Coordinates of C-alpha atoms and ligand atoms in Angstrom, one line a residue:
M205 CA 4.0 6.5 1.2
I206 CA 2.2 4.4 3.9
Q207 CA 4.0 1.2 3.3
P208 CA 7.6 1.9 4.1
R209 CA 10.2 0.5 1.8
V210 CA 13.3 -1.2 3.0
F211 CA 15.0 -1.2 -0.4
S212 CA 14.8 2.4 -1.3
A213 CA 17.5 2.8 -3.9
I214 CA 16.0 3.5 -7.3
Q215 CA 18.3 1.8 -9.8
S216 CA 17.9 1.9 -13.5
C217 CA 17.9 -1.5 -14.9
R218 CA 15.4 -1.2 -17.7
Y219 CA 17.4 -3.3 -20.0
A220 CA 17.2 -6.4 -17.8
Y221 CA 13.7 -5.5 -16.9
R222 CA 12.5 -5.4 -20.4
S223 CA 14.0 -8.6 -21.4
F224 CA 12.6 -10.4 -18.4
F225 CA 9.1 -9.2 -18.7
S226 CA 8.6 -9.1 -22.4
S227 CA 9.8 -12.7 -22.7
A228 CA 7.8 -13.8 -19.7
I229 CA 4.6 -12.1 -20.8
T230 CA 4.7 -13.0 -24.5
S231 CA 5.5 -16.6 -23.7
K232 CA 2.6 -16.8 -21.3
Y233 CA 0.0 -14.6 -22.9
G234 CA 1.0 -13.5 -26.4
H235 CA 0.9 -9.8 -27.1
T236 CA -2.2 -9.0 -25.1
L237 CA -3.3 -9.6 -21.5
E238 CA -6.8 -10.5 -20.4
I239 CA -7.8 -8.7 -17.3
L240 CA -11.3 -8.9 -15.9
G241 CA -12.6 -10.1 -19.2
D242 CA -11.0 -7.5 -21.4
Q243 CA -7.9 -7.6 -23.6
Y244 CA -5.1 -5.1 -23.2
P245 CA -2.0 -4.8 -25.5
T246 CA 1.4 -5.2 -23.9
D247 CA 4.4 -3.2 -24.8
E248 CA 8.1 -2.8 -23.8
I249 CA 7.3 -1.6 -20.3
T250 CA 4.8 -4.3 -19.4
N251 CA 5.8 -5.7 -16.1
V252 CA 2.7 -7.3 -14.4
T253 CA 3.3 -10.9 -13.7
P254 CA 0.8 -13.8 -13.7
A255 CA 1.1 -13.9 -9.9
I256 CA -0.1 -10.3 -9.7
L257 CA -2.8 -10.6 -12.3
S258 CA -4.3 -13.6 -10.5
K259 CA -5.1 -11.4 -7.5
I260 CA -7.2 -8.8 -9.4
P261 CA -10.5 -10.7 -9.4
L262 CA -10.3 -11.8 -5.8
R263 CA -11.5 -8.6 -4.1
V264 CA -11.0 -10.0 -0.6
H265 CA -12.0 -6.6 0.9
T266 CA -15.6 -7.4 -0.1
Q267 CA -15.7 -11.1 1.0
V268 CA -18.2 -11.3 3.9
G269 CA -16.4 -12.4 7.1
H270 CA -12.9 -11.7 5.8
P271 CA -10.9 -9.6 8.3
L272 CA -10.3 -6.9 5.7
S273 CA -14.0 -6.7 4.9
T274 CA -14.9 -6.5 8.6
L275 CA -12.4 -3.7 9.2
R276 CA -13.7 -1.9 6.1
S277 CA -17.3 -2.1 7.5
I278 CA -16.2 -0.9 11.0
I279 CA -14.6 2.1 9.4
E280 CA -17.6 2.7 7.2
S281 CA -19.9 2.5 10.2
H282 CA -17.8 5.2 11.9
Y283 CA -18.6 7.5 9.0
P284 CA -22.3 6.7 8.5
D285 CA -23.3 9.7 6.4
F286 CA -20.4 9.2 3.9
S287 CA -20.8 7.4 0.6
H288 CA -19.2 4.0 0.8
L289 CA -17.5 3.0 -2.5
S290 CA -15.6 -0.2 -3.1
S291 CA -16.0 -1.4 -6.7
F292 CA -13.5 0.7 -8.7
S293 CA -11.3 -1.1 -11.2
P294 CA -7.6 -1.2 -10.3
L295 CA -6.7 -0.3 -13.9
V296 CA -5.9 3.4 -14.2
T297 CA -3.8 5.6 -16.4
P298 CA -0.5 6.9 -15.0
F299 CA -2.1 10.3 -15.5
K300 CA -4.8 9.5 -13.1
N301 CA -2.5 7.8 -10.6
F302 CA 0.1 10.6 -10.6
D303 CA -0.4 13.7 -12.8
E304 CA -3.9 14.5 -11.7
L305 CA -2.7 14.5 -8.2
S306 CA 0.3 16.9 -8.9
F307 CA 3.0 14.3 -8.7
P308 CA 6.2 15.7 -10.2
K309 CA 7.3 14.1 -13.5
D310 CA 10.4 12.6 -11.9
H311 CA 8.6 11.1 -8.9
P312 CA 10.2 7.6 -8.1
G313 CA 6.8 6.0 -7.7
R314 CA 6.3 6.3 -11.4
S315 CA 9.3 4.1 -12.3
V316 CA 8.8 0.5 -13.6
T317 CA 10.8 -0.7 -10.7
D318 CA 8.2 0.6 -8.2
S319 CA 4.9 0.2 -10.0
Y320 CA 3.1 -2.3 -12.2
Y321 CA 2.4 -1.4 -15.8
I322 CA 0.1 -3.2 -18.2
N323 CA 1.5 -0.9 -20.9
K324 CA 2.6 2.7 -21.3
N325 CA -0.9 4.0 -20.9
L326 CA -2.3 1.7 -18.2
M327 CA -1.1 0.7 -14.8
L328 CA -2.4 -0.9 -11.6
R329 CA -3.2 1.9 -9.1
T330 CA -0.6 2.3 -6.4
H331 CA -3.0 4.1 -4.1
T332 CA -6.7 4.9 -3.6
S333 CA -6.0 8.6 -4.0
A334 CA -5.9 7.8 -7.7
H335 CA -9.7 8.1 -7.6
E336 CA -10.0 11.4 -5.8
V337 CA -10.7 13.5 -8.9
E338 CA -13.2 10.9 -10.3
V339 CA -15.2 10.9 -7.1
F340 CA -15.1 14.6 -6.4
S341 CA -16.2 15.2 -10.0
K342 CA -19.3 13.2 -9.3
G343 CA -20.2 15.8 -6.7
E344 CA -19.5 13.6 -3.7
D345 CA -18.4 15.7 -0.8
R346 CA -18.1 13.0 1.9
W347 CA -16.9 9.6 0.9
L348 CA -14.9 6.5 1.7
L349 CA -13.4 4.3 -1.0
T350 CA -11.8 0.9 -0.4
A351 CA -9.7 -0.9 -2.9
D352 CA -6.8 -3.2 -3.7
V353 CA -3.6 -1.3 -4.6
Y354 CA -0.4 -2.6 -6.2
R355 CA 3.3 -1.8 -5.5
R356 CA 6.4 -3.6 -6.4
D357 CA 8.2 -4.3 -3.2
E358 CA 10.4 -6.6 -1.2
I359 CA 9.0 -9.8 0.3
D360 CA 8.6 -10.2 4.0
G361 CA 6.0 -10.8 6.7
S362 CA 4.5 -7.3 6.4
H363 CA 4.9 -6.5 2.7
Y364 CA 2.9 -7.9 -0.1
P365 CA 2.7 -6.4 -3.7
V366 CA -1.0 -6.2 -3.4
F367 CA -2.6 -4.6 -0.4
H368 CA -5.7 -2.6 0.5
Q369 CA -6.2 1.0 1.2
M370 CA -9.2 3.1 2.3
E371 CA -9.4 6.7 1.1
G372 CA -11.7 9.1 3.0
A373 CA -12.6 12.7 2.1
R374 CA -14.8 15.5 3.3
L375 CA -15.4 18.9 1.7
Y376 CA -17.0 22.0 3.3
S377 CA -18.2 25.2 1.7
A378 CA -15.3 27.7 1.9
D379 CA -17.5 30.4 3.3
A380 CA -18.9 31.5 6.6
S381 CA -21.7 28.9 6.7
G382 CA -19.2 26.1 5.8
M383 CA -16.8 27.2 8.5
K384 CA -19.6 27.4 11.0
E385 CA -20.4 23.8 10.2
V386 CA -16.7 22.8 10.7
E387 CA -16.6 24.6 14.0
E388 CA -19.7 22.9 15.3
D389 CA -18.4 19.5 14.2
N390 CA -15.0 20.3 15.9
E391 CA -16.8 21.0 19.1
R392 CA -18.8 17.8 19.0
L393 CA -15.7 15.7 18.2
S394 CA -13.6 17.5 20.9
R395 CA -16.1 16.7 23.5
H396 CA -16.1 13.1 22.6
L397 CA -12.3 12.8 22.8
E398 CA -12.1 14.7 26.1
T399 CA -13.9 12.0 27.9
S400 CA -11.9 9.2 26.2
N401 CA -8.8 7.4 27.3
I402 CA -6.5 8.8 24.6
V403 CA -3.2 10.7 24.7
I404 CA -2.5 12.7 21.6
E405 CA 0.9 14.2 20.7
D406 CA -0.1 17.0 18.4
I407 CA 1.8 19.4 16.2
P408 CA 0.6 22.8 14.8
H409 CA -2.1 22.5 12.2
I410 CA -0.2 24.8 10.0
S411 CA 3.5 25.9 10.1
P412 CA 6.1 27.4 7.8
T413 CA 7.3 23.9 6.9
N414 CA 3.7 22.6 6.5
P415 CA 2.1 25.6 4.9
V416 CA -1.4 26.7 4.2
Q417 CA -2.1 26.8 0.4
Q418 CA -1.9 30.2 -1.3
T419 CA -5.5 30.2 -2.3
H420 CA -6.8 29.3 1.2
D421 CA -7.8 31.6 3.9
P422 CA -5.4 30.5 6.8
R423 CA -8.3 30.5 9.3
H424 CA -10.3 28.1 7.0
S425 CA -7.3 25.8 6.5
E426 CA -6.6 25.8 10.2
L427 CA -10.2 24.8 11.0
V428 CA -10.3 22.1 8.3
A429 CA -7.0 20.6 9.4
K430 CA -8.3 20.5 13.0
N431 CA -11.4 18.8 11.8
L432 CA -9.3 16.2 10.0
K433 CA -7.3 15.5 13.1
L434 CA -10.3 15.3 15.4
S435 CA -12.1 13.0 13.0
L436 CA -9.2 10.7 12.7
N437 CA -8.4 10.6 16.4
G438 CA -12.0 9.5 16.9
L439 CA -11.6 6.8 14.3
L440 CA -8.4 5.5 15.9
L441 CA -10.0 5.5 19.3
R442 CA -12.8 3.4 17.8
L443 CA -10.3 1.0 16.3
F444 CA -7.6 0.7 18.9
G445 CA -9.1 2.1 22.1
G446 CA -11.3 -0.7 23.0
S447 CA -9.2 -3.6 24.3
N448 CA -7.2 -2.7 27.5
S449 CA -9.0 0.2 29.1
E450 CA -6.4 1.2 31.7
E451 CA -3.6 2.0 29.3
P452 CA -4.5 5.1 27.3
L453 CA -4.3 4.9 23.5
R454 CA -1.3 6.9 22.3
V455 CA -1.5 8.7 19.0
R456 CA 1.1 11.0 17.5
W457 CA 0.9 13.4 14.6
I458 CA 3.9 14.0 12.3
E459 CA 4.5 16.6 9.6
A460 CA 4.5 15.0 6.2
Y461 CA 4.7 15.8 2.6
F462 CA 2.3 14.6 -0.2
P463 CA 2.1 16.2 -3.6
F464 CA -1.7 16.4 -3.3
T465 CA -2.2 17.9 0.2
S466 CA -1.0 20.9 2.2
P467 CA -0.6 21.0 5.2
S468 CA 0.0 17.2 5.3
F469 CA 0.4 14.7 8.1
E470 CA 1.1 11.2 9.1
V471 CA -0.3 9.5 12.1
E472 CA 1.3 6.8 14.2
V473 CA -0.2 4.7 17.0
F474 CA 1.7 3.2 19.9
F475 CA 0.9 -0.5 19.9
R476 CA 2.7 -3.2 21.8
G477 CA 5.8 -1.2 22.5
K478 CA 6.2 0.3 19.0
W479 CA 5.1 3.4 17.0
L480 CA 3.3 2.2 13.9
E481 CA 2.6 4.4 10.9
I482 CA -1.1 4.1 10.2
L483 CA -2.1 6.7 7.6
G484 CA -1.4 9.8 5.6
C485 CA -3.7 12.8 5.2
G486 CA -4.0 16.5 4.7
V487 CA -5.9 19.4 3.4
V488 CA -6.7 18.6 -0.3
I489 CA -4.7 20.7 -2.7
Q490 CA -6.9 23.1 -4.5
S491 CA -5.9 22.0 -8.0
T492 CA -7.4 18.6 -7.3
L493 CA -10.7 20.3 -6.7
D494 CA -10.3 22.6 -9.7
T495 CA -9.7 19.6 -11.9
S496 CA -12.8 18.0 -10.5
N497 CA -14.8 21.1 -11.3
V498 CA -15.6 21.7 -7.6
Q499 CA -15.9 25.3 -6.8
G500 CA -16.0 27.2 -3.5
K501 CA -15.0 24.2 -1.3
I502 CA -12.2 23.3 1.0
G503 CA -11.6 19.9 2.6
W504 CA -9.5 17.1 3.8
A505 CA -8.6 13.6 2.7
F506 CA -6.8 10.6 4.2
G507 CA -5.5 7.2 3.0
L508 CA -4.9 4.3 5.3
G509 CA -3.5 0.8 4.9
L510 CA -6.0 -1.9 5.9
E511 CA -3.6 -4.8 6.3
R512 CA -1.4 -3.0 8.7
I513 CA -4.3 -2.2 11.0
A514 CA -5.9 -5.6 10.6
M515 CA -2.6 -7.4 11.5
I516 CA -2.5 -5.4 14.7
L517 CA -6.2 -5.8 15.6
Y518 CA -6.5 -9.5 14.8
S519 CA -2.9 -10.5 15.7
I520 CA -2.3 -11.8 12.2
P521 CA 1.4 -12.5 12.0
D522 CA 2.0 -12.8 8.3
I523 CA 0.5 -10.6 5.5
R524 CA 0.2 -13.6 3.1
L525 CA -2.6 -14.9 5.4
F526 CA -5.0 -12.3 4.0
W527 CA -4.9 -14.3 0.7
S528 CA -5.3 -17.7 2.3
T529 CA -8.2 -19.9 1.2
D530 CA -7.5 -22.4 4.0
T531 CA -10.6 -22.9 6.1
R532 CA -8.4 -23.0 9.2
F533 CA -7.8 -19.3 8.6
L534 CA -11.2 -18.2 7.1
S535 CA -13.4 -20.1 9.5
Q536 CA -11.9 -18.3 12.5
F537 CA -13.6 -15.1 11.6
K538 CA -17.2 -13.8 11.8
A539 CA -18.5 -10.8 9.9
G540 CA -18.4 -7.7 12.0
E541 CA -16.3 -9.1 14.8
I542 CA -12.6 -8.6 15.6
T543 CA -11.2 -11.7 17.3
T544 CA -7.6 -12.8 17.9
F545 CA -6.2 -15.1 15.3
K546 CA -5.2 -18.5 16.6
P547 CA -2.2 -19.7 14.6
Y548 CA -2.8 -23.3 13.6
S549 CA 0.8 -24.3 13.3
K550 CA 4.1 -23.1 12.0
F551 CA 5.7 -25.2 9.4
P552 CA 9.5 -25.4 9.0
S553 CA 11.5 -22.9 7.0
C554 CA 13.8 -23.8 4.3
F555 CA 16.5 -21.3 3.4
K556 CA 18.2 -21.2 0.0
D557 CA 20.8 -18.8 -1.1
V558 CA 21.7 -17.7 -4.6
S559 CA 24.8 -15.7 -5.5
F560 CA 25.5 -14.3 -8.9
W561 CA 27.5 -11.9 -11.0
N562 CA 25.4 -9.2 -12.5
P563 CA 25.7 -8.7 -16.3
Q564 CA 28.6 -6.4 -17.1
D565 CA 26.7 -4.2 -19.6
S566 CA 23.8 -3.2 -17.4
A567 CA 22.9 -2.0 -13.9
P568 CA 22.7 -4.7 -11.1
L569 CA 19.4 -6.5 -10.8
H570 CA 16.9 -4.4 -8.9
D571 CA 15.6 -6.0 -5.6
N572 CA 12.0 -5.6 -6.8
D573 CA 12.8 -7.5 -10.0
F574 CA 14.3 -10.3 -8.0
C575 CA 11.3 -10.4 -5.6
D576 CA 8.8 -10.5 -8.5
L577 CA 10.7 -13.3 -10.2
V578 CA 10.7 -15.3 -6.9
R579 CA 7.0 -14.5 -6.3
D580 CA 6.1 -15.6 -9.8
V581 CA 7.9 -18.9 -9.4
A582 CA 7.0 -19.7 -5.8
G583 CA 3.9 -17.7 -5.1
D584 CA 3.0 -17.6 -1.4
L585 CA 5.4 -20.4 -0.6
V586 CA 8.0 -17.7 0.0
E587 CA 8.0 -16.0 3.3
D588 CA 10.8 -13.5 2.9
V589 CA 13.7 -12.6 0.7
K590 CA 16.8 -10.8 1.9
M591 CA 19.8 -9.5 0.1
I592 CA 22.6 -10.8 2.3
D593 CA 25.6 -9.6 0.4
S594 CA 26.6 -7.4 -2.5
F595 CA 30.0 -6.1 -3.6
V596 CA 32.0 -5.0 -6.6
H597 CA 35.0 -6.9 -7.5
P598 CA 38.0 -4.5 -7.2
K599 CA 39.8 -5.8 -10.3
T600 CA 37.1 -6.8 -12.8
N601 CA 34.6 -4.2 -11.5
R602 CA 31.8 -6.7 -11.8
S603 CA 29.1 -6.6 -9.2
S604 CA 27.9 -9.5 -7.2
S605 CA 24.7 -10.0 -5.3
C606 CA 23.6 -12.8 -2.9
Y607 CA 20.0 -13.3 -1.9
R608 CA 18.6 -15.6 0.8
I609 CA 15.1 -17.0 0.1
N610 CA 13.1 -18.3 3.0
Y611 CA 10.6 -20.9 1.7
R612 CA 7.8 -21.7 4.1
S613 CA 4.2 -22.6 3.5
M614 CA 1.6 -21.5 6.0
E615 CA -0.5 -24.6 5.3
R616 CA 1.8 -27.6 5.1
S617 CA 5.4 -28.9 5.3
L618 CA 7.4 -28.5 2.1
S619 CA 9.4 -31.4 0.9
N620 CA 13.1 -30.9 0.1
E621 CA 12.3 -32.0 -3.4
E622 CA 9.7 -29.4 -3.9
V623 CA 11.9 -26.5 -2.6
N624 CA 14.8 -27.7 -4.6
G625 CA 12.6 -27.7 -7.7
L626 CA 11.4 -24.1 -6.9
Q627 CA 15.0 -22.9 -6.3
K628 CA 16.1 -24.5 -9.6
N629 CA 13.4 -22.6 -11.4
V630 CA 14.5 -19.3 -9.8
V631 CA 18.1 -19.9 -10.8
S632 CA 17.2 -20.8 -14.4
R633 CA 14.9 -17.8 -14.8
L634 CA 17.7 -15.6 -13.4
T635 CA 20.2 -16.8 -16.0
D636 CA 17.8 -17.0 -18.9
V637 CA 16.1 -13.8 -18.4
F638 CA 18.4 -11.5 -16.5
R639 CA 21.6 -13.0 -18.0
V640 CA 23.3 -13.2 -14.6
E641 CA 26.2 -15.6 -14.0
I642 CA 25.6 -17.9 -11.0
R643 CA 28.6 -18.1 -8.7
Ligands
DAH263 N1 -2.1 8.0 -1.0 C1 -1.1 8.1 0.0 C2 -0.2 6.9 0.1 O1 -0.6 5.9 -0.4 C3 -1.8 8.3 1.4 C4 -2.5 9.6 1.5 C5 -1.9 10.8 1.9 C6 -3.9 9.7 1.1 C7 -2.6 12.0 2.1 C8 -4.5 10.9 1.2 C9 -3.9 12.0 1.7 O2 -5.8 11.1 0.9 O3 -4.6 13.2 1.8 O4 0.8 6.9 0.7

């Protein structure tokens, strides 16, 4: 997964979960949800919150002048002969998001603690790969698709439950003529990179731990993987190589695993003293193409996170800013241009802690449930949430959790009264809905 998770433990707390969301949803919406003008029934696994639903119509990646839209168009211009798609609905079936891409039945991404469900049969896509089969089925063999994706996650400056990804894919005929085309393209791309200021730490295109697929000719797979790497190195050079010309751009390739590619890779870029994970990619697994009714082809795909790249390129310090409607943010940017963000001011933080005993008859509250509850109460007035303590009482065996919430607006100073009101609301939701006992 491109967005790393700090809280990785997958706990089972469906009881608490169900009681929170079914009461929250039915009290706010009744038994159906309206999304983009249509009604959808809720059920016992519904866990989308009003805060999340409010983001669906915004489509900031298509707002002219928005940094995410500019980044999208720069990447699109790097692939001029690809189809550029950006209007796919985020509502997908779990089948499309996971099964169609060969995710195992027990993959943690499927859990209600990690993903947003409208009901058992409908969810918010967690990645743009969810549309691979749909697009390949239309006969597209070179395309880019940009979209909002949704994952339940912690709250901090670089994680937001809605973010944007761009998926790219390219197919070739799996025969001599297709491979000739790949070879020619590889030569062209290599020549360009040879004359550029870029240092690439590479790994083998194929290895026993990153294997060629059984149905693939190893020579074809090798050429296609090489084409993928060359193409993406060129894109990264276009995105990151421009600014300080003396220091070469450093890129490193890492072996990865995805259920829908083999071999698979991740790419990191060295930027301001740190290696940053930028994208995942690989040679498309043949069953995806079979399901799409595509025959006699082999190809690659990649998925990259737009916020991560835009934060680096524009020096945007907090991921919430991408949702800002403040003109002090939006008016700084011009369509098509990458410029350094000038922070307007930093308003004071206000930290509030809440400690509680978890209910005795169910698993401790999941971090993501806590974060969604806070997000639903305080929206973008919360900058980050950290679990600062947890323990199990040796005698009573009850578990205790303590979270620290950092309230800070990006636009104004918050009054004590306002923060106290928000915190009170968080505490009362915790007790009413999750039945915790405040300490
Ligand atoms: N969908 C993956 C994620 O969100 C990223 C990804 C990996 C996309 C490999 C791809 C791919 O197209 O081939 O983490």
